[in-house]
Amino acid sequence: MKTAVVTDSTAYIPKDLRDRYNIHMIPLNVIFGETSYREEIDMSWKDYYKEVKAHENLPTTSQPAYGELISLYEKLGETYDAVISIHLSSGISGTFNSAVSASGMLEGIKVYPFDSEISCMAQGFYAIEAAEMAEKGAAPEEIIRHLDHMKTSMRAYFMVDDLSHLQRGGRLSGAQAFVGSLLKVKPILHFENKLIVPYEKIRTRKKAMNRLFELFGEDAEKGKPLRAVV
């Protein structure tokens, strides 16, 4: 069985790695005012930061159009028997649920949507692992079982200077953003139960950055093989 791997642009897998592992990318939309751009297709990162500087308000995002998912799956169905479709956490985006709905509309190819329950390059590691297994001929069900097992050891810690950006984008509750801003803390955030929530509250940016490296060191000291990205 020939299996394709799809992920969305929030995995931020560099194009050279996507090409190397034959990973197919579906873009989310970045919206400045009334203009929408497909991430990594209509807008480069250089263009993105130019737009950020040119606009008073930060952009919002929206999930891929339902029809784009169906079109991609149908195209892959011409050369593949199955698709593993890996997406950012369903707790902060409807992309995974759209993939589930789209998968039920298809004939001729079986789609296996996978909720990474996380985002960014941590999500990308799932896609790379799935692609490596698919290349070796693993069955889709075997790949999904392996990805589910990976969840027990997957972590993502991060810190932002302004919590209001996450709150406006619907990624963090208004109450959490308000408390963080009121106390002038730089909380370390992580994913828990598919949502972005505070992990620790740190008073300064420098201390928060040092704590992030400490958390990485704690996992590294466990002696198990790991993949990491900063």
Coordinates of N, CA and C in Angstrom, one line a residue:
M1 N 0.8 -1.2 0.0 CA 0.0 0.0 0.0 C 0.9 1.2 0.0
K2 N 0.5 2.2 -0.9 CA 1.3 3.4 -1.0 C 0.5 4.5 -0.2
T3 N 1.2 5.1 0.8 CA 0.6 6.1 1.7 C 1.2 7.4 1.6
A4 N 0.4 8.5 1.4 CA 0.9 9.9 1.4 C 0.8 10.5 2.8
V5 N 1.6 11.5 3.1 CA 1.5 12.2 4.3 C 1.3 13.7 4.0
V6 N 0.2 14.2 4.7 CA -0.2 15.6 4.6 C -0.1 16.2 5.9
T7 N 0.4 17.5 6.0 CA 0.3 18.3 7.2 C -0.1 19.7 6.8
D8 N -0.4 20.5 7.8 CA -0.7 21.9 7.4 C 0.5 22.8 7.7
S9 N 0.4 24.1 7.3 CA 1.5 25.0 7.3 C 2.0 25.3 8.7
T10 N 1.1 25.1 9.7 CA 1.6 25.4 11.1 C 2.6 24.5 11.6
A11 N 2.9 23.4 10.9 CA 4.0 22.5 11.3 C 5.4 23.2 11.0
Y12 N 5.4 24.2 10.1 CA 6.6 24.9 9.8 C 7.8 24.0 9.4
I13 N 7.5 23.0 8.7 CA 8.6 22.1 8.2 C 9.2 22.8 7.0
P14 N 10.5 23.1 7.1 CA 11.2 23.8 5.9 C 10.9 23.0 4.6
K15 N 10.9 23.7 3.5 CA 10.5 23.1 2.2 C 11.5 22.0 1.8
D16 N 12.8 22.2 2.2 CA 13.8 21.2 1.8 C 13.5 19.9 2.5
L17 N 13.0 19.9 3.8 CA 12.6 18.7 4.5 C 11.3 18.1 3.9
R18 N 10.4 19.0 3.6 CA 9.1 18.5 3.0 C 9.4 17.7 1.7
D19 N 10.3 18.3 0.9 CA 10.7 17.7 -0.4 C 11.4 16.4 -0.1
R20 N 12.3 16.4 0.9 CA 13.1 15.2 1.2 C 12.2 14.0 1.6
Y21 N 11.2 14.3 2.4 CA 10.4 13.3 3.0 C 9.0 13.1 2.2
N22 N 8.9 13.9 1.1 CA 7.7 13.8 0.3 C 6.4 14.1 1.1
I23 N 6.5 15.2 1.9 CA 5.3 15.6 2.8 C 4.6 16.7 2.0
H24 N 3.3 16.5 1.9 CA 2.4 17.4 1.3 C 1.8 18.4 2.3
M25 N 1.8 19.7 1.9 CA 1.4 20.8 2.8 C 0.1 21.5 2.4
I26 N -0.8 21.6 3.3 CA -2.0 22.4 3.0 C -1.9 23.7 3.9
P27 N -2.0 24.9 3.2 CA -1.8 26.1 4.0 C -3.0 26.6 4.8
L28 N -2.7 27.2 5.9 CA -3.7 28.0 6.6 C -3.7 29.4 6.0
N29 N -4.7 30.2 6.3 CA -4.8 31.5 5.8 C -4.4 32.6 6.8
V30 N -3.6 33.5 6.4 CA -3.2 34.7 7.2 C -3.9 35.9 6.7
I31 N -4.6 36.6 7.6 CA -5.5 37.6 7.2 C -5.1 39.0 7.8
F32 N -4.7 39.9 6.9 CA -4.4 41.3 7.2 C -5.6 42.1 6.8
G33 N -6.3 42.7 7.7 CA -7.5 43.5 7.3 C -8.5 42.7 6.6
E34 N -8.8 43.0 5.4 CA -9.7 42.2 4.5 C -9.0 41.4 3.5
T35 N -7.7 41.3 3.6 CA -6.9 40.5 2.6 C -6.4 39.2 3.2
S36 N -6.7 38.1 2.5 CA -6.3 36.8 3.0 C -5.1 36.2 2.1
Y37 N -4.1 35.7 2.8 CA -3.0 35.1 2.1 C -2.9 33.6 2.6
R38 N -2.5 32.7 1.6 CA -2.2 31.4 2.0 C -0.8 31.3 2.5
E39 N -0.7 30.8 3.7 CA 0.6 30.8 4.4 C 1.6 30.0 3.6
E40 N 2.8 30.6 3.3 CA 4.0 30.0 2.6 C 3.7 29.8 1.1
I41 N 2.5 30.2 0.6 CA 2.3 30.2 -0.8 C 2.1 31.6 -1.4
D42 N 1.2 32.3 -0.9 CA 0.9 33.7 -1.3 C 1.9 34.7 -0.6
M43 N 2.5 34.3 0.4 CA 3.3 35.2 1.2 C 4.5 34.5 1.8
S44 N 5.7 35.1 1.6 CA 6.9 34.6 2.2 C 7.0 35.1 3.6
W45 N 7.9 34.6 4.4 CA 8.1 35.1 5.8 C 8.6 36.6 5.8
K46 N 9.4 36.9 4.8 CA 9.9 38.3 4.6 C 8.7 39.2 4.4
D47 N 7.8 38.8 3.5 CA 6.6 39.6 3.2 C 5.7 39.7 4.4
Y48 N 5.6 38.6 5.2 CA 4.8 38.6 6.4 C 5.2 39.7 7.3
Y49 N 6.5 39.7 7.6 CA 7.0 40.7 8.6 C 6.9 42.2 8.0
K50 N 7.0 42.3 6.7 CA 6.8 43.6 6.1 C 5.3 44.1 6.4
E51 N 4.4 43.1 6.2 CA 3.0 43.4 6.4 C 2.7 43.7 7.9
V52 N 3.3 43.0 8.8 CA 3.2 43.3 10.2 C 3.6 44.7 10.6
K53 N 4.7 45.1 10.0 CA 5.2 46.5 10.3 C 4.2 47.5 9.7
A54 N 3.6 47.2 8.6 CA 2.8 48.1 7.8 C 1.4 48.3 8.4
H55 N 0.9 47.3 9.2 CA -0.4 47.3 9.8 C -0.4 47.6 11.3
E56 N -1.4 48.3 11.7 CA -1.5 48.7 13.2 C -1.8 47.4 14.0
N57 N -2.7 46.6 13.4 CA -3.2 45.4 14.1 C -2.5 44.1 13.6
L58 N -2.2 43.2 14.4 CA -1.6 41.9 14.0 C -2.7 41.1 13.2
P59 N -2.2 40.2 12.3 CA -3.1 39.4 11.5 C -3.8 38.4 12.3
T60 N -4.9 37.9 11.8 CA -5.6 36.7 12.3 C -5.3 35.5 11.3
T61 N -5.8 34.4 11.7 CA -5.6 33.2 10.8 C -7.0 32.5 10.7
S62 N -7.1 31.7 9.7 CA -8.2 30.8 9.5 C -7.8 29.5 8.9
Q63 N -8.6 28.5 9.1 CA -8.2 27.1 8.6 C -8.4 27.0 7.1
P64 N -7.8 26.0 6.5 CA -7.9 25.8 5.1 C -9.4 25.7 4.7
A65 N -9.7 26.1 3.5 CA -11.0 25.9 3.0 C -11.3 24.4 2.8
Y66 N -12.5 24.1 3.1 CA -12.9 22.7 3.1 C -12.7 22.1 1.7
G67 N -13.0 22.9 0.7 CA -12.8 22.4 -0.7 C -11.3 22.1 -1.0
E68 N -10.4 22.9 -0.4 CA -9.0 22.7 -0.7 C -8.5 21.4 -0.2
L69 N -9.0 21.0 1.0 CA -8.7 19.7 1.6 C -9.2 18.5 0.6
I70 N -10.4 18.6 0.2 CA -11.0 17.6 -0.7 C -10.2 17.5 -2.0
S71 N -9.8 18.7 -2.6 CA -9.1 18.7 -3.8 C -7.7 18.0 -3.6
L72 N -7.0 18.3 -2.5 CA -5.7 17.7 -2.3 C -5.8 16.2 -2.1
Y73 N -6.8 15.8 -1.3 CA -7.0 14.3 -1.1 C -7.3 13.6 -2.4
E74 N -8.2 14.2 -3.2 CA -8.5 13.6 -4.5 C -7.3 13.5 -5.5
K75 N -6.5 14.6 -5.5 CA -5.3 14.6 -6.3 C -4.4 13.5 -5.8
L76 N -4.2 13.3 -4.5 CA -3.3 12.3 -4.0 C -3.9 10.9 -4.3
G77 N -5.2 10.8 -4.4 CA -5.8 9.5 -4.7 C -5.5 9.0 -6.1
E78 N -4.9 9.8 -6.9 CA -4.5 9.4 -8.3 C -3.3 8.5 -8.2
T79 N -2.5 8.7 -7.2 CA -1.2 7.9 -7.1 C -1.0 7.2 -5.8
Y80 N -1.9 7.5 -4.8 CA -1.7 6.8 -3.5 C -3.0 6.1 -3.1
D81 N -2.8 5.1 -2.2 CA -3.9 4.3 -1.7 C -4.5 4.9 -0.4
A82 N -3.7 5.6 0.3 CA -4.2 6.2 1.6 C -3.4 7.5 1.9
V83 N -4.0 8.2 2.8 CA -3.4 9.5 3.3 C -3.4 9.6 4.8
I84 N -2.3 9.9 5.4 CA -2.2 10.3 6.8 C -2.2 11.8 6.8
S85 N -3.2 12.4 7.4 CA -3.4 13.9 7.4 C -3.2 14.4 8.8
I86 N -2.1 15.0 9.1 CA -1.7 15.4 10.4 C -1.9 16.9 10.6
H87 N -2.6 17.3 11.7 CA -2.9 18.7 11.8 C -2.7 19.3 13.2
L88 N -2.7 20.6 13.3 CA -2.5 21.3 14.6 C -3.7 20.9 15.5
S89 N -3.4 21.2 16.8 CA -4.4 20.8 17.8 C -5.8 21.2 17.5
S90 N -6.7 20.3 17.6 CA -8.2 20.6 17.4 C -8.7 21.5 18.5
G91 N -7.9 21.7 19.6 CA -8.4 22.6 20.6 C -8.2 24.1 20.3
I92 N -7.4 24.4 19.2 CA -7.1 25.8 18.9 C -7.4 26.1 17.4
S93 N -7.9 25.1 16.7 CA -8.2 25.3 15.3 C -9.2 24.2 14.8
G94 N -10.0 24.5 13.8 CA -11.0 23.6 13.3 C -10.4 22.8 12.1
T95 N -9.1 22.9 11.8 CA -8.5 22.2 10.7 C -8.6 20.7 10.8
F96 N -8.4 20.1 11.9 CA -8.5 18.7 12.1 C -9.9 18.2 11.8
N97 N -10.9 18.9 12.4 CA -12.3 18.5 12.2 C -12.7 18.7 10.7
S98 N -12.2 19.7 10.0 CA -12.4 19.8 8.6 C -11.9 18.6 7.8
A99 N -10.7 18.1 8.2 CA -10.1 17.0 7.6 C -10.9 15.7 7.8
V100 N -11.5 15.6 9.0 CA -12.3 14.5 9.3 C -13.6 14.5 8.4
S101 N -14.2 15.7 8.3 CA -15.4 15.8 7.5 C -15.0 15.5 6.0
A102 N -13.9 16.1 5.5 CA -13.5 15.9 4.1 C -13.3 14.4 3.8
S103 N -12.7 13.7 4.8 CA -12.3 12.3 4.6 C -13.5 11.4 4.4
G104 N -14.7 11.9 4.9 CA -15.9 11.1 4.7 C -16.6 11.4 3.4
M105 N -16.1 12.3 2.6 CA -16.7 12.6 1.3 C -16.0 12.0 0.2
L106 N -15.0 11.2 0.4 CA -14.1 10.7 -0.7 C -14.4 9.3 -1.0
E107 N -14.1 8.9 -2.3 CA -14.1 7.6 -2.7 C -12.8 7.3 -3.4
G108 N -12.3 6.0 -3.2 CA -11.1 5.6 -3.9 C -9.9 5.8 -3.1
I109 N -9.9 6.6 -2.0 CA -8.7 6.7 -1.2 C -9.2 6.9 0.3
K110 N -8.5 6.2 1.2 CA -8.8 6.3 2.6 C -7.9 7.3 3.2
V111 N -8.5 8.3 4.0 CA -7.8 9.3 4.7 C -7.9 9.1 6.2
Y112 N -6.7 9.2 6.8 CA -6.6 8.9 8.3 C -6.2 10.3 8.9
P113 N -7.2 11.1 9.3 CA -6.9 12.4 10.0 C -6.3 12.1 11.4
F114 N -5.3 12.9 11.7 CA -4.6 12.7 13.0 C -4.5 14.1 13.7
D115 N -5.0 14.1 14.9 CA -4.9 15.3 15.7 C -3.6 15.3 16.5
S116 N -2.7 16.2 16.1 CA -1.4 16.2 16.8 C -1.5 16.7 18.3
E117 N -2.6 17.4 18.6 CA -2.8 18.0 19.9 C -1.7 19.0 20.3
I118 N -1.0 19.5 19.2 CA 0.1 20.4 19.5 C 0.2 21.3 18.2
S119 N 1.3 22.0 18.0 CA 1.5 22.8 16.8 C 3.0 23.0 16.6
C120 N 3.3 23.8 15.6 CA 4.7 24.2 15.2 C 5.5 22.9 14.9
M121 N 6.8 23.0 15.1 CA 7.7 21.9 14.6 C 7.5 20.6 15.4
A122 N 6.9 20.7 16.6 CA 6.5 19.5 17.3 C 5.5 18.7 16.4
Q123 N 4.6 19.4 15.9 CA 3.6 18.8 14.9 C 4.4 18.2 13.7
G124 N 5.4 19.0 13.3 CA 6.2 18.6 12.1 C 6.9 17.2 12.4
F125 N 7.3 17.0 13.6 CA 8.0 15.7 13.9 C 7.1 14.5 13.6
Y126 N 5.8 14.7 13.9 CA 4.8 13.6 13.6 C 4.8 13.4 12.1
A127 N 4.8 14.4 11.3 CA 4.7 14.3 9.9 C 6.0 13.6 9.3
I128 N 7.1 14.0 9.8 CA 8.4 13.4 9.4 C 8.4 11.9 9.8
E129 N 8.0 11.6 11.0 CA 8.0 10.2 11.4 C 7.1 9.4 10.6
A130 N 5.9 9.9 10.3 CA 4.9 9.2 9.5 C 5.5 9.0 8.0
A131 N 6.1 10.0 7.5 CA 6.7 9.9 6.1 C 7.8 8.8 6.1
E132 N 8.6 8.8 7.1 CA 9.7 7.8 7.1 C 9.1 6.4 7.2
M133 N 8.0 6.2 8.0 CA 7.4 4.9 8.1 C 6.7 4.5 6.8
A134 N 6.0 5.5 6.2 CA 5.3 5.3 4.9 C 6.3 4.8 3.8
E135 N 7.4 5.5 3.8 CA 8.4 5.1 2.8 C 8.9 3.7 2.9
K136 N 8.9 3.2 4.2 CA 9.4 1.8 4.4 C 8.2 0.8 4.2
G137 N 7.0 1.3 3.8 CA 5.9 0.4 3.5 C 5.0 0.1 4.7
A138 N 5.1 0.8 5.8 CA 4.2 0.6 6.9 C 2.8 0.9 6.6
A139 N 1.9 0.1 7.1 CA 0.4 0.3 6.9 C -0.1 1.5 7.6
P140 N -1.1 2.2 7.1 CA -1.6 3.4 7.7 C -2.0 3.2 9.2
E141 N -2.6 2.1 9.5 CA -3.0 1.8 10.8 C -1.8 1.7 11.8
E142 N -0.7 1.1 11.3 CA 0.5 1.0 12.1 C 1.1 2.4 12.3
I143 N 1.1 3.2 11.3 CA 1.6 4.6 11.4 C 0.8 5.4 12.5
I144 N -0.5 5.3 12.4 CA -1.4 6.0 13.4 C -1.1 5.5 14.8
R145 N -1.0 4.2 15.0 CA -0.7 3.7 16.3 C 0.7 4.2 16.8
H146 N 1.6 4.3 16.0 CA 2.9 4.8 16.4 C 2.9 6.3 16.7
L147 N 2.1 7.1 15.9 CA 2.0 8.5 16.2 C 1.2 8.7 17.6
D148 N 0.2 7.9 17.8 CA -0.5 8.0 19.1 C 0.5 7.7 20.3
H149 N 1.4 6.7 20.1 CA 2.4 6.4 21.1 C 3.3 7.6 21.3
M150 N 3.7 8.3 20.3 CA 4.6 9.4 20.4 C 4.0 10.5 21.3
K151 N 2.7 10.6 21.4 CA 2.1 11.7 22.2 C 2.5 11.6 23.6
T152 N 2.9 10.5 24.1 CA 3.3 10.3 25.5 C 4.6 11.0 25.8
S153 N 5.4 11.3 24.8 CA 6.7 11.9 25.0 C 6.9 13.3 24.2
M154 N 5.8 13.8 23.7 CA 5.9 15.0 22.9 C 5.7 16.2 23.8
R155 N 6.6 17.2 23.6 CA 6.5 18.4 24.4 C 6.6 19.7 23.6
A156 N 6.0 20.8 24.0 CA 6.3 22.1 23.3 C 6.1 23.1 24.4
Y157 N 7.2 23.8 24.7 CA 7.2 24.9 25.7 C 7.5 26.2 24.9
F158 N 6.9 27.3 25.3 CA 7.2 28.6 24.6 C 6.8 29.7 25.5
M159 N 7.3 30.9 25.1 CA 7.0 32.1 25.8 C 6.8 33.2 24.8
V160 N 5.8 34.1 25.1 CA 5.5 35.2 24.2 C 5.6 36.5 25.0
D161 N 6.0 37.6 24.4 CA 6.1 38.9 25.1 C 4.7 39.5 25.4
D162 N 3.8 39.3 24.5 CA 2.5 39.9 24.6 C 1.4 38.9 24.5
L163 N 0.7 38.5 25.6 CA -0.3 37.5 25.6 C -1.5 37.9 24.8
S164 N -1.7 39.2 24.6 CA -3.0 39.6 23.9 C -3.0 39.1 22.5
H165 N -1.8 38.9 21.9 CA -1.8 38.4 20.5 C -2.5 37.0 20.4
L166 N -2.1 36.1 21.4 CA -2.7 34.8 21.4 C -4.2 34.9 21.8
Q167 N -4.5 35.8 22.6 CA -5.9 35.9 23.0 C -6.8 36.4 21.8
R168 N -6.3 37.4 21.1 CA -7.0 37.9 19.9 C -7.2 36.8 18.9
G169 N -6.2 35.9 18.7 CA -6.3 34.8 17.8 C -7.1 33.6 18.2
G170 N -7.6 33.7 19.5 CA -8.4 32.6 20.0 C -7.6 31.5 20.5
R171 N -6.3 31.7 20.7 CA -5.4 30.6 21.1 C -5.3 30.5 22.7
L172 N -5.7 31.6 23.3 CA -5.6 31.7 24.8 C -6.8 32.4 25.3
S173 N -7.3 32.0 26.5 CA -8.5 32.6 27.0 C -8.2 34.1 27.4
G174 N -9.3 34.9 27.3 CA -9.1 36.3 27.7 C -8.7 36.5 29.1
A175 N -9.2 35.6 30.0 CA -8.9 35.7 31.5 C -7.4 35.4 31.7
Q176 N -6.9 34.4 31.0 CA -5.5 34.1 31.1 C -4.6 35.2 30.6
A177 N -4.9 35.8 29.5 CA -4.2 36.9 28.9 C -4.2 38.1 29.9
F178 N -5.4 38.4 30.4 CA -5.6 39.6 31.3 C -4.7 39.4 32.6
V179 N -4.7 38.2 33.2 CA -4.0 38.0 34.4 C -2.5 38.1 34.1
G180 N -2.0 37.5 33.0 CA -0.6 37.6 32.6 C -0.2 39.0 32.4
S181 N -1.0 39.8 31.7 CA -0.6 41.2 31.5 C -0.7 42.1 32.8
L182 N -1.7 41.8 33.6 CA -1.8 42.5 34.9 C -0.6 42.3 35.8
L183 N -0.2 41.1 35.9 CA 1.0 40.8 36.8 C 2.3 41.0 36.1
K184 N 2.3 41.4 34.9 CA 3.6 41.6 34.1 C 4.5 40.4 34.2
V185 N 3.9 39.3 34.0 CA 4.8 38.1 34.0 C 5.0 37.6 32.6
K186 N 6.0 36.7 32.4 CA 6.3 36.1 31.1 C 6.0 34.6 31.3
P187 N 4.8 34.2 31.3 CA 4.5 32.8 31.6 C 5.1 31.9 30.5
I188 N 5.6 30.7 30.9 CA 5.9 29.7 30.0 C 4.6 28.9 29.7
L189 N 4.3 28.8 28.4 CA 3.1 28.1 28.0 C 3.4 26.7 27.4
H190 N 2.4 25.9 27.4 CA 2.5 24.6 26.8 C 1.1 24.1 26.4
F191 N 1.1 22.9 25.7 CA -0.2 22.4 25.4 C -0.6 21.3 26.4
E192 N -1.8 21.4 26.8 CA -2.4 20.5 27.8 C -3.9 20.2 27.4
N193 N -4.2 19.0 27.2 CA -5.6 18.6 26.7 C -6.0 19.4 25.5
K194 N -5.0 19.6 24.6 CA -5.2 20.2 23.3 C -5.3 21.7 23.3
L195 N -5.1 22.3 24.5 CA -5.2 23.8 24.6 C -3.9 24.4 25.0
I196 N -3.7 25.6 24.7 CA -2.5 26.4 25.2 C -2.8 26.9 26.6
V197 N -2.0 26.5 27.6 CA -2.3 26.9 28.9 C -0.9 27.3 29.6
P198 N -0.9 28.1 30.7 CA 0.3 28.4 31.4 C 0.9 27.1 32.0
Y199 N 2.2 27.0 31.9 CA 3.0 25.9 32.6 C 3.6 26.4 33.8
E200 N 4.3 27.6 33.7 CA 4.9 28.2 34.9 C 4.8 29.7 34.7
K201 N 4.7 30.5 35.8 CA 4.7 31.9 35.7 C 6.0 32.5 36.1
I202 N 6.7 33.2 35.2 CA 8.0 33.7 35.4 C 8.0 35.2 35.3
R203 N 8.8 35.9 36.1 CA 8.6 37.4 36.3 C 9.3 38.1 35.1
T204 N 10.4 37.6 34.6 CA 11.1 38.4 33.6 C 11.4 37.5 32.3
R205 N 11.6 38.1 31.2 CA 11.9 37.4 30.0 C 13.2 36.6 30.1
K206 N 14.2 37.2 30.7 CA 15.5 36.4 30.8 C 15.3 35.2 31.6
K207 N 14.6 35.3 32.7 CA 14.4 34.1 33.6 C 13.5 33.1 32.9
A208 N 12.6 33.5 32.1 CA 11.7 32.6 31.3 C 12.5 31.8 30.3
M209 N 13.4 32.6 29.6 CA 14.3 31.9 28.6 C 15.2 30.9 29.3
N210 N 15.8 31.2 30.4 CA 16.6 30.3 31.1 C 15.9 29.1 31.6
R211 N 14.6 29.3 32.0 CA 13.8 28.1 32.4 C 13.5 27.2 31.3
L212 N 13.3 27.8 30.1 CA 13.0 26.9 28.9 C 14.2 26.0 28.6
F213 N 15.4 26.5 28.7 CA 16.6 25.7 28.5 C 16.7 24.6 29.6
E214 N 16.3 25.0 30.9 CA 16.3 24.0 31.9 C 15.3 22.9 31.7
L215 N 14.2 23.2 31.2 CA 13.2 22.2 30.9 C 13.7 21.2 29.8
F216 N 14.4 21.8 28.8 CA 15.0 21.0 27.7 C 16.0 20.1 28.3
G217 N 16.8 20.6 29.2 CA 17.9 19.8 29.8 C 17.4 18.7 30.7
E218 N 16.2 18.9 31.3 CA 15.6 17.9 32.2 C 15.2 16.7 31.3
D219 N 14.7 16.9 30.1 CA 14.3 15.9 29.2 C 15.5 15.2 28.6
A220 N 16.6 16.0 28.3 CA 17.8 15.4 27.7 C 18.5 14.5 28.7
E221 N 18.4 14.8 30.0 CA 19.1 14.1 31.0 C 18.5 12.7 31.2
K222 N 17.3 12.5 30.7 CA 16.7 11.2 30.9 C 17.4 10.1 30.0
G223 N 18.2 10.5 29.1 CA 19.0 9.5 28.4 C 18.4 8.8 27.2
K224 N 17.2 9.2 26.9 CA 16.5 8.6 25.8 C 16.8 9.5 24.5
P225 N 16.8 8.8 23.3 CA 17.0 9.5 22.1 C 15.9 10.6 21.9
L226 N 16.2 11.8 21.4 CA 15.2 12.8 21.3 C 15.5 13.6 20.1
R227 N 14.4 14.2 19.5 CA 14.5 15.2 18.5 C 14.1 16.5 19.1
A228 N 14.8 17.6 18.8 CA 14.5 18.9 19.4 C 14.7 20.0 18.4
V229 N 13.9 21.1 18.6 CA 14.0 22.2 17.7 C 13.8 23.5 18.6
V230 N 14.5 24.5 18.3 CA 14.4 25.8 19.0 C 13.9 26.8 18.1

